[in-house]
Amino acid sequence: MATALRSIARSLRKNNIQPLCNSRSFLHSHATSFGFKEVREEEKSQMVGNVFTSVSSSYDLMNDVMSGGLHRLWKDRLVSKLNPFPGMKHLDVAGGTGDVAFRILENINSVKNRAMLDVHDDNLLEETKIYICDINPNMLNVGKKRAEERGFGDNKSLIWLEGDAEALKFEDDSMDGYTIAFGIRNVTHIEKALAEAYRVLKRGGRFLCLELSHVELPVFKELYDYYSFSVIPALGELVAGDRESYQYLVESIRRFPSQEKFASMIAGARFQKVEYENLVGGVVSIHSGVKF
Amino acid sequence: MYRLAAKRLLPALGRRNSHFLSSSSGVRALADFINPPRFTTSAASETVSSQNPLNNDSFASSSSTVRSEEERSRAHDETQRSRSPTRPKAHWQEEQARVLHASLRHVIRLGWTDAAMIAGARDVGMSPAIVGSFPRKEAALVEFFMDDCLQRLIEVIDTKEDLQNLIPSHRVAKLVRIRLEMQAPYISKWPQALSIQAQPLNIPTSFKQRAMLVDEIWHAADEEAADIDWYVKRTVLGGIYSTTELYMLTDTSPDFQDTWAFLDGRVRDAFDLKKTVQEVKYLAEAVGAGIGGSLPGFMKKVFNG
């Protein structure tokens, strides 16, 4: 969930840096949402930047505390749906801390997958490339550090890149897979990010998105709302020493399009076989689509 | 591929329905997968069932329902096509079918596995990532093969004239043999396919595919026979088919000679059984008639006397 925060920080920081983005935002409106509040874009980026700075130190801890460790299972689920294979070219957007990328790499290197390799596919493992793209260099540094801790320090399959989800620096039809975990919500123009995902994917390539979503189950919804609006900010105060940031986080989740709406947005980006799967009754959902 | 299968199956249903009974829900399911929804939703536990297009108990229905459903679905199909002309030509189901078809070539080497599907995807110029989009991956491959074989069998039934000259028992044996010969190239990997089909998640589909296959064979074997119970016939043939399939796995004789001898024996047994049942029935009728005739006579005698 904190990933969400920092990707907001990222996308907005980018807005400040790039005059192009600024001019675009002028065309539309200066006002944007900061949680439930309407604020000016420049202010928002400043605010989100602050949010991110204040929570970054306890980022991993807060992820575990807020989701009760469930975010690990959600990411595992995402990767198992992706079904990585040796020789894959994968792009993980907003994956600065490498959580998803490490899982993909471990999955590819697992015994099961090694066993099914062809004899003449020996160098396939080396051909595997996982690009981790994040708009925020700080997050990439966190990821690189964690890669070293995990023994992936000199792994040639992991490639860390600074980049914007709305303007990827990859060629058309170059990727087998595209994942974005807890990131798309914070991209300023979701349609643009989807169009970019479609562009860089090969035919048959898959788009997968893990995102905090909407709970509709009657009783569970009340519990979840209570948890979101009362417990999470309190936790944030307790653990990260920052109540406002987590108040903002839960509000921003509510502003993200519903599962159906987001699915139709993905279909609108010309993806086919668009599906979504709700986990924990819709607290998070995994959307997927295939490019043909 | 399912679209193709459905096209084949719908007329098959139509011509068959004169003597089969069932509900129309199966047909609706068929129509549904001719026009698959743009996107499907699934809760964590139901990912599988929601995308399984073969969930149709489509044996038949009253003739009017089938025809009208068929027409409606076709009309619907057309309107959909005209409504969205921008829709990409390469429909994902057809693309998936292409991948699966290419994967079959690798089955002998790699088995019914992800690896074969990945190799198949590479062959048709698709990213192997597409394999992840198949629900129950290897099962998709086996099920595709089963469907493909069924289609080929239907083609054989429709085109082969000499089948009509055989007596029903020979025709059944011949058709089972033709069908089993289709999986002969994969015989070394077929146990794996059977084990995939026997996994709890895959059982419903594999059971239905077998039911459809047996149904198709019976239909081709005897058009008008409605003598023994419909279910009994299919169960018996299902048994014959499956035992022969298993026999074939361990058969080392050239061209599976032993298997075909075994098959002929089982089919003969079944038809003998059928004859026996028939005879028992006649006997019962005769006895019944005898008793029916003698009882009133006896009563008359008693009362008169």
CSV table of C-alpha atoms in Angstrom, one decimal, chain A residues 77 80-83 85-88 112 116 118 120-121 124 175-177 202-206 260 263-264 267 270-279 290-292, chain B residues 38-45 47 51 88-93 95-96 98 109-110 113-115 118-119 122 124-135 137:
chain,number,residue,atom,x,y,z
A,77,ARG,CA,-0.5,-14.8,-6.8
A,80,SER,CA,1.8,-17.4,-10.5
A,81,LYS,CA,-0.8,-15.9,-12.8
A,82,LEU,CA,1.9,-14.5,-14.9
A,83,ASN,CA,3.5,-17.9,-15.4
A,85,PHE,CA,9.2,-18.8,-18.3
A,86,PRO,CA,12.9,-19.0,-19.0
A,87,GLY,CA,14.1,-16.5,-21.6
A,88,MET,CA,11.3,-14.1,-20.8
A,112,LYS,CA,10.5,-27.2,-11.6
A,116,MET,CA,11.4,-28.7,-18.0
A,118,ASP,CA,15.1,-28.3,-23.2
A,120,HIS,CA,19.5,-26.9,-26.1
A,121,ASP,CA,17.9,-24.2,-24.1
A,124,LEU,CA,17.8,-19.4,-22.1
A,175,MET,CA,8.2,-7.5,-23.9
A,176,ASP,CA,6.6,-10.8,-23.0
A,177,GLY,CA,5.1,-9.6,-19.8
A,202,LYS,CA,4.7,-8.6,-28.0
A,203,ARG,CA,1.8,-10.4,-29.6
A,204,GLY,CA,0.7,-12.9,-27.0
A,205,GLY,CA,2.3,-10.8,-24.3
A,206,ARG,CA,0.3,-10.3,-21.1
A,260,GLU,CA,-15.5,-3.4,-13.8
A,263,ALA,CA,-11.5,-3.8,-16.8
A,264,SER,CA,-13.3,-1.8,-19.5
A,267,ALA,CA,-10.3,-3.5,-22.9
A,270,ARG,CA,-7.2,-2.9,-27.1
A,271,PHE,CA,-6.3,-5.7,-24.7
A,272,GLN,CA,-8.2,-8.9,-25.2
A,273,LYS,CA,-9.4,-11.6,-22.8
A,274,VAL,CA,-9.6,-9.0,-20.1
A,275,GLU,CA,-10.3,-10.7,-16.8
A,276,TYR,CA,-10.0,-9.8,-13.2
A,277,GLU,CA,-9.8,-11.7,-10.0
A,278,ASN,CA,-10.7,-10.3,-6.6
A,279,LEU,CA,-8.6,-11.3,-3.7
A,290,VAL,CA,-3.5,-10.3,-23.5
A,291,LYS,CA,-2.2,-8.4,-26.6
A,292,PHE,CA,-3.0,-10.1,-29.9
B,38,ARG,CA,-15.7,-9.4,-23.7
B,39,PHE,CA,-14.2,-10.0,-20.3
B,40,THR,CA,-15.0,-12.5,-17.7
B,41,THR,CA,-15.0,-12.1,-14.0
B,42,SER,CA,-13.8,-14.6,-11.5
B,43,ALA,CA,-13.5,-14.9,-7.8
B,44,ALA,CA,-10.4,-16.6,-6.5
B,45,SER,CA,-11.8,-20.0,-6.4
B,47,THR,CA,-11.2,-19.0,-12.1
B,51,GLN,CA,-13.6,-19.8,-18.5
B,88,PRO,CA,-9.6,-7.0,-34.1
B,89,LYS,CA,-9.9,-9.8,-36.6
B,90,ALA,CA,-7.6,-12.1,-34.7
B,91,HIS,CA,-9.9,-13.3,-32.0
B,92,TRP,CA,-8.2,-14.5,-28.9
B,93,GLN,CA,-9.8,-17.9,-29.0
B,95,GLU,CA,-5.1,-17.3,-31.5
B,96,GLN,CA,-5.1,-19.6,-28.5
B,98,ARG,CA,-3.4,-21.8,-33.1
B,109,ARG,CA,9.2,-34.7,-27.1
B,110,LEU,CA,8.1,-32.6,-24.1
B,113,THR,CA,3.5,-29.6,-20.4
B,114,ASP,CA,4.0,-25.9,-20.2
B,115,ALA,CA,7.2,-26.5,-22.1
B,118,ILE,CA,5.8,-22.5,-24.8
B,119,ALA,CA,7.5,-24.1,-27.8
B,122,ARG,CA,7.2,-19.7,-30.3
B,124,VAL,CA,3.4,-19.4,-34.3
B,125,GLY,CA,5.3,-16.2,-33.5
B,126,MET,CA,3.5,-15.5,-30.3
B,127,SER,CA,5.0,-14.5,-27.0
B,128,PRO,CA,5.2,-17.6,-24.8
B,129,ALA,CA,3.7,-15.4,-22.1
B,130,ILE,CA,0.3,-16.3,-23.6
B,131,VAL,CA,0.6,-19.8,-22.0
B,132,GLY,CA,-0.2,-18.1,-18.7
B,133,SER,CA,-3.5,-17.0,-20.0
B,134,PHE,CA,-4.8,-20.5,-20.5
B,135,PRO,CA,-6.8,-21.6,-17.5
B,137,LYS,CA,-2.6,-24.8,-18.7
